[in-house]
mmCIF file of C-alpha atoms and ligand atoms in Angstrom:
data_model
loop_
_atom_site.group_PDB
_atom_site.id
_atom_site.type_symbol
_atom_site.label_atom_id
_atom_site.label_comp_id
_atom_site.label_asym_id
_atom_site.label_seq_id
_atom_site.Cartn_x
_atom_site.Cartn_y
_atom_site.Cartn_z
ATOM 1 C CA MET A 1 47.826 79.896 0.079
ATOM 2 C CA LEU A 2 47.085 80.692 -3.538
ATOM 3 C CA SER A 3 43.577 81.587 -4.543
ATOM 4 C CA PHE A 4 41.615 79.422 -6.944
ATOM 5 C CA LYS A 5 42.236 81.967 -9.701
ATOM 6 C CA GLU A 6 45.976 82.131 -9.050
ATOM 7 C CA GLN A 7 46.265 78.341 -8.979
ATOM 8 C CA PHE A 8 44.407 78.087 -12.269
ATOM 9 C CA GLU A 9 46.607 80.651 -13.942
ATOM 10 C CA LEU A 10 49.723 78.836 -12.779
ATOM 11 C CA MET A 11 48.658 75.599 -14.476
ATOM 12 C CA PRO A 12 51.322 74.500 -16.945
ATOM 13 C CA ASN A 13 50.619 74.185 -20.665
ATOM 14 C CA LEU A 14 47.589 76.430 -20.729
ATOM 15 C CA LYS A 15 46.502 77.030 -24.271
ATOM 16 C CA ARG A 16 44.233 79.900 -25.180
ATOM 17 C CA PHE A 17 41.556 79.720 -27.845
ATOM 18 C CA SER A 18 38.611 81.883 -28.782
ATOM 19 C CA VAL A 19 35.061 80.600 -28.867
ATOM 20 C CA ALA A 20 32.074 81.989 -30.741
ATOM 21 C CA VAL A 21 28.922 81.837 -28.629
ATOM 22 C CA PRO A 22 25.475 83.410 -29.130
ATOM 23 C CA GLU A 23 25.352 86.668 -27.169
ATOM 24 C CA LYS A 24 22.333 85.792 -25.034
ATOM 25 C CA LEU A 25 23.853 82.457 -24.127
ATOM 26 C CA LEU A 26 27.074 84.126 -23.057
ATOM 27 C CA GLU A 27 25.133 86.556 -20.852
ATOM 28 C CA LYS A 28 23.441 83.627 -19.122
ATOM 29 C CA PHE A 29 26.763 81.842 -18.818
ATOM 30 C CA ASP A 30 28.431 84.862 -17.231
ATOM 31 C CA SER A 31 25.670 85.356 -14.697
ATOM 32 C CA TYR A 32 25.882 81.645 -13.853
ATOM 33 C CA ILE A 33 29.644 81.969 -13.343
ATOM 34 C CA GLN A 34 29.136 84.927 -11.046
ATOM 35 C CA LYS A 35 26.372 83.221 -9.083
ATOM 36 C CA GLU A 36 28.416 80.049 -8.599
ATOM 37 C CA GLY A 37 31.566 81.953 -7.720
ATOM 38 C CA TYR A 38 33.774 80.566 -10.469
ATOM 39 C CA PRO A 39 36.985 82.588 -10.881
ATOM 40 C CA ASN A 40 36.656 82.830 -14.672
ATOM 41 C CA ARG A 41 35.038 81.340 -17.769
ATOM 42 C CA SER A 42 38.011 79.065 -18.405
ATOM 43 C CA LYS A 43 37.533 77.106 -15.190
ATOM 44 C CA VAL A 44 33.932 76.274 -16.142
ATOM 45 C CA ILE A 45 34.942 75.313 -19.677
ATOM 46 C CA VAL A 46 37.637 72.969 -18.307
ATOM 47 C CA ASP A 47 35.035 71.360 -16.003
ATOM 48 C CA LEU A 48 32.666 70.904 -18.943
ATOM 49 C CA ILE A 49 35.382 69.364 -21.114
ATOM 50 C CA ASN A 50 36.297 66.963 -18.303
ATOM 51 C CA LYS A 51 32.650 66.020 -17.866
ATOM 52 C CA THR A 52 32.325 65.365 -21.598
ATOM 53 C CA LEU A 53 35.451 63.184 -21.650
ATOM 54 C CA ILE A 54 34.286 61.233 -18.599
ATOM 55 C CA ARG A 55 30.883 60.629 -20.174
ATOM 56 C CA ASP A 56 32.642 59.477 -23.343
ATOM 57 C CA SER A 57 34.830 57.022 -21.407
ATOM 58 C CA TRP A 58 31.668 55.520 -19.868
ATOM 59 C CA HIS A 59 30.172 55.067 -23.327
ATOM 60 C CA LYS A 60 33.363 53.461 -24.585
ATOM 61 C CA LYS A 61 33.331 50.901 -21.772
ATOM 62 C CA GLU A 62 36.657 52.111 -20.460
ATOM 63 C CA GLU A 63 38.024 51.795 -16.930
ATOM 64 C CA VAL A 64 35.988 54.235 -14.856
ATOM 65 C CA ALA A 65 34.984 54.907 -11.284
ATOM 66 C CA GLY A 66 31.786 56.039 -9.653
ATOM 67 C CA THR A 67 29.394 55.965 -6.763
ATOM 68 C CA ILE A 68 25.980 54.395 -6.546
ATOM 69 C CA VAL A 69 23.692 55.883 -3.931
ATOM 70 C CA LEU A 70 20.398 54.321 -2.993
ATOM 71 C CA VAL A 71 17.751 54.909 -0.398
ATOM 72 C CA PHE A 72 15.435 52.009 0.169
ATOM 73 C CA ASP A 73 12.621 50.597 2.246
ATOM 74 C CA HIS A 74 14.040 48.877 5.315
ATOM 75 C CA HIS A 75 10.826 46.895 5.782
ATOM 76 C CA LYS A 76 10.641 45.559 2.243
ATOM 77 C CA HIS A 77 10.872 41.815 2.606
ATOM 78 C CA ASN A 78 14.185 40.352 1.408
ATOM 79 C CA LEU A 79 15.393 43.582 -0.185
ATOM 80 C CA SER A 80 18.525 43.962 1.980
ATOM 81 C CA ARG A 81 19.456 40.357 1.324
ATOM 82 C CA LYS A 82 18.907 40.742 -2.433
ATOM 83 C CA LEU A 83 21.017 43.886 -2.555
ATOM 84 C CA THR A 84 23.828 42.076 -0.766
ATOM 85 C CA GLU A 85 23.585 39.116 -3.166
ATOM 86 C CA ILE A 86 23.739 41.387 -6.213
ATOM 87 C CA GLN A 87 26.801 43.112 -4.798
ATOM 88 C CA HIS A 88 28.517 39.780 -4.178
ATOM 89 C CA ASP A 89 28.022 38.941 -7.867
ATOM 90 C CA PHE A 90 29.960 42.101 -8.689
ATOM 91 C CA TYR A 91 32.578 41.988 -5.921
ATOM 92 C CA GLU A 92 35.378 42.580 -8.453
ATOM 93 C CA ILE A 93 34.204 46.093 -9.253
ATOM 94 C CA ILE A 94 33.011 47.113 -5.791
ATOM 95 C CA ILE A 95 35.674 48.878 -3.780
ATOM 96 C CA SER A 96 33.565 49.632 -0.758
ATOM 97 C CA SER A 97 29.989 49.907 0.370
ATOM 98 C CA GLN A 98 28.476 51.610 3.330
ATOM 99 C CA HIS A 99 25.089 51.026 4.875
ATOM 100 C CA ILE A 100 23.427 53.781 6.837
ATOM 101 C CA HIS A 101 20.262 53.200 8.865
ATOM 102 C CA PHE A 102 18.623 56.426 7.779
ATOM 103 C CA SER A 103 15.495 56.233 9.860
ATOM 104 C CA HIS A 104 13.173 53.668 11.372
ATOM 105 C CA ASP A 105 11.886 52.878 7.890
ATOM 106 C CA SER A 106 14.654 53.586 5.438
ATOM 107 C CA CYS A 107 18.253 52.733 4.746
ATOM 108 C CA MET A 108 20.855 54.327 2.559
ATOM 109 C CA GLU A 109 23.617 52.472 0.807
ATOM 110 C CA ILE A 110 26.636 54.050 -0.839
ATOM 111 C CA ILE A 111 28.567 51.761 -3.168
ATOM 112 C CA ILE A 112 31.915 52.874 -4.533
ATOM 113 C CA VAL A 113 32.774 51.194 -7.807
ATOM 114 C CA LYS A 114 35.764 51.035 -10.114
ATOM 115 C CA GLY A 115 36.156 48.957 -13.242
ATOM 116 C CA GLN A 116 34.834 48.506 -16.737
ATOM 117 C CA ALA A 117 31.983 50.933 -17.371
ATOM 118 C CA ASP A 118 29.596 48.376 -18.857
ATOM 119 C CA LYS A 119 29.968 46.086 -15.824
ATOM 120 C CA ILE A 120 29.210 48.984 -13.502
ATOM 121 C CA LEU A 121 26.141 49.894 -15.537
ATOM 122 C CA THR A 122 24.948 46.275 -15.400
ATOM 123 C CA LEU A 123 25.323 46.305 -11.613
ATOM 124 C CA ALA A 124 23.470 49.616 -11.466
ATOM 125 C CA SER A 125 20.552 48.378 -13.523
ATOM 126 C CA LYS A 126 20.234 45.198 -11.439
ATOM 127 C CA ILE A 127 20.031 47.264 -8.280
ATOM 128 C CA ARG A 128 17.685 49.837 -9.769
ATOM 129 C CA ARG A 129 15.111 47.307 -10.881
ATOM 130 C CA GLU A 130 14.565 45.961 -7.338
ATOM 131 C CA LYS A 131 11.260 46.954 -5.770
ATOM 132 C CA GLY A 132 11.359 49.117 -2.652
ATOM 133 C CA ILE A 133 14.063 51.535 -3.731
ATOM 134 C CA PHE A 134 12.977 55.112 -3.034
ATOM 135 C CA HIS A 135 15.869 56.847 -4.702
ATOM 136 C CA PHE A 136 18.691 55.722 -6.948
ATOM 137 C CA GLU A 137 21.555 57.779 -8.238
ATOM 138 C CA ILE A 138 24.779 56.948 -10.013
ATOM 139 C CA VAL A 139 27.652 59.412 -10.106
ATOM 140 C CA MET A 140 29.913 58.707 -13.041
ATOM 141 C CA THR A 141 33.481 59.819 -12.743
ATOM 142 C CA GLY A 142 36.900 58.754 -13.936
ATOM 143 C CA THR A 143 39.792 57.169 -12.132
ATOM 144 C CA GLY A 144 41.684 60.410 -12.566
ATOM 145 C CA ASP A 145 43.725 59.293 -15.577
ATOM 146 C CA ILE A 146 41.767 61.306 -18.126
ATOM 147 C CA LEU A 147 41.666 64.335 -15.886
ATOM 148 C CA HIS A 148 45.363 64.098 -15.162
ATOM 149 C CA GLN A 149 46.236 63.908 -18.847
ATOM 150 C CA THR A 150 44.017 66.824 -19.761
ATOM 151 C CA ASN A 151 44.791 69.116 -16.878
ATOM 152 C CA HIS A 152 48.567 68.923 -16.969
HETATM 153 NI NI1 LIG B 1 19.603 49.860 7.592
#
């Protein structure tokens, strides 16, 4: 099997360009790359470009995908029912959801979403504003289209 570095270098249509960066910043960047085990600077730059494009597609209300993760109080009256009701209002953009009984007192729910970014953000804010949620996180990603176009 090819190493990460070999795979990267075999990617078609690679275009090289030079970047001017403050020296100190580059030193920090290089030590980060080493610490994280990236094969080279290019791989990190590609990841950053992808992240920027994904964030942009969320701002432009494009078709996106993501995951909403929440940990909430199992004993909070009506909260489970409310969360289910909210999700039913957004059934068109929810691909799947999983409920995990985390402990005696808390539950975790993972909701996988795909659709128009603004609808997903509306769903997210409705969930987030419920009382009894210990932790809320949304992971914004793309459906793969942007990444496919840019990486090949
Ligand atoms: Ni539970």
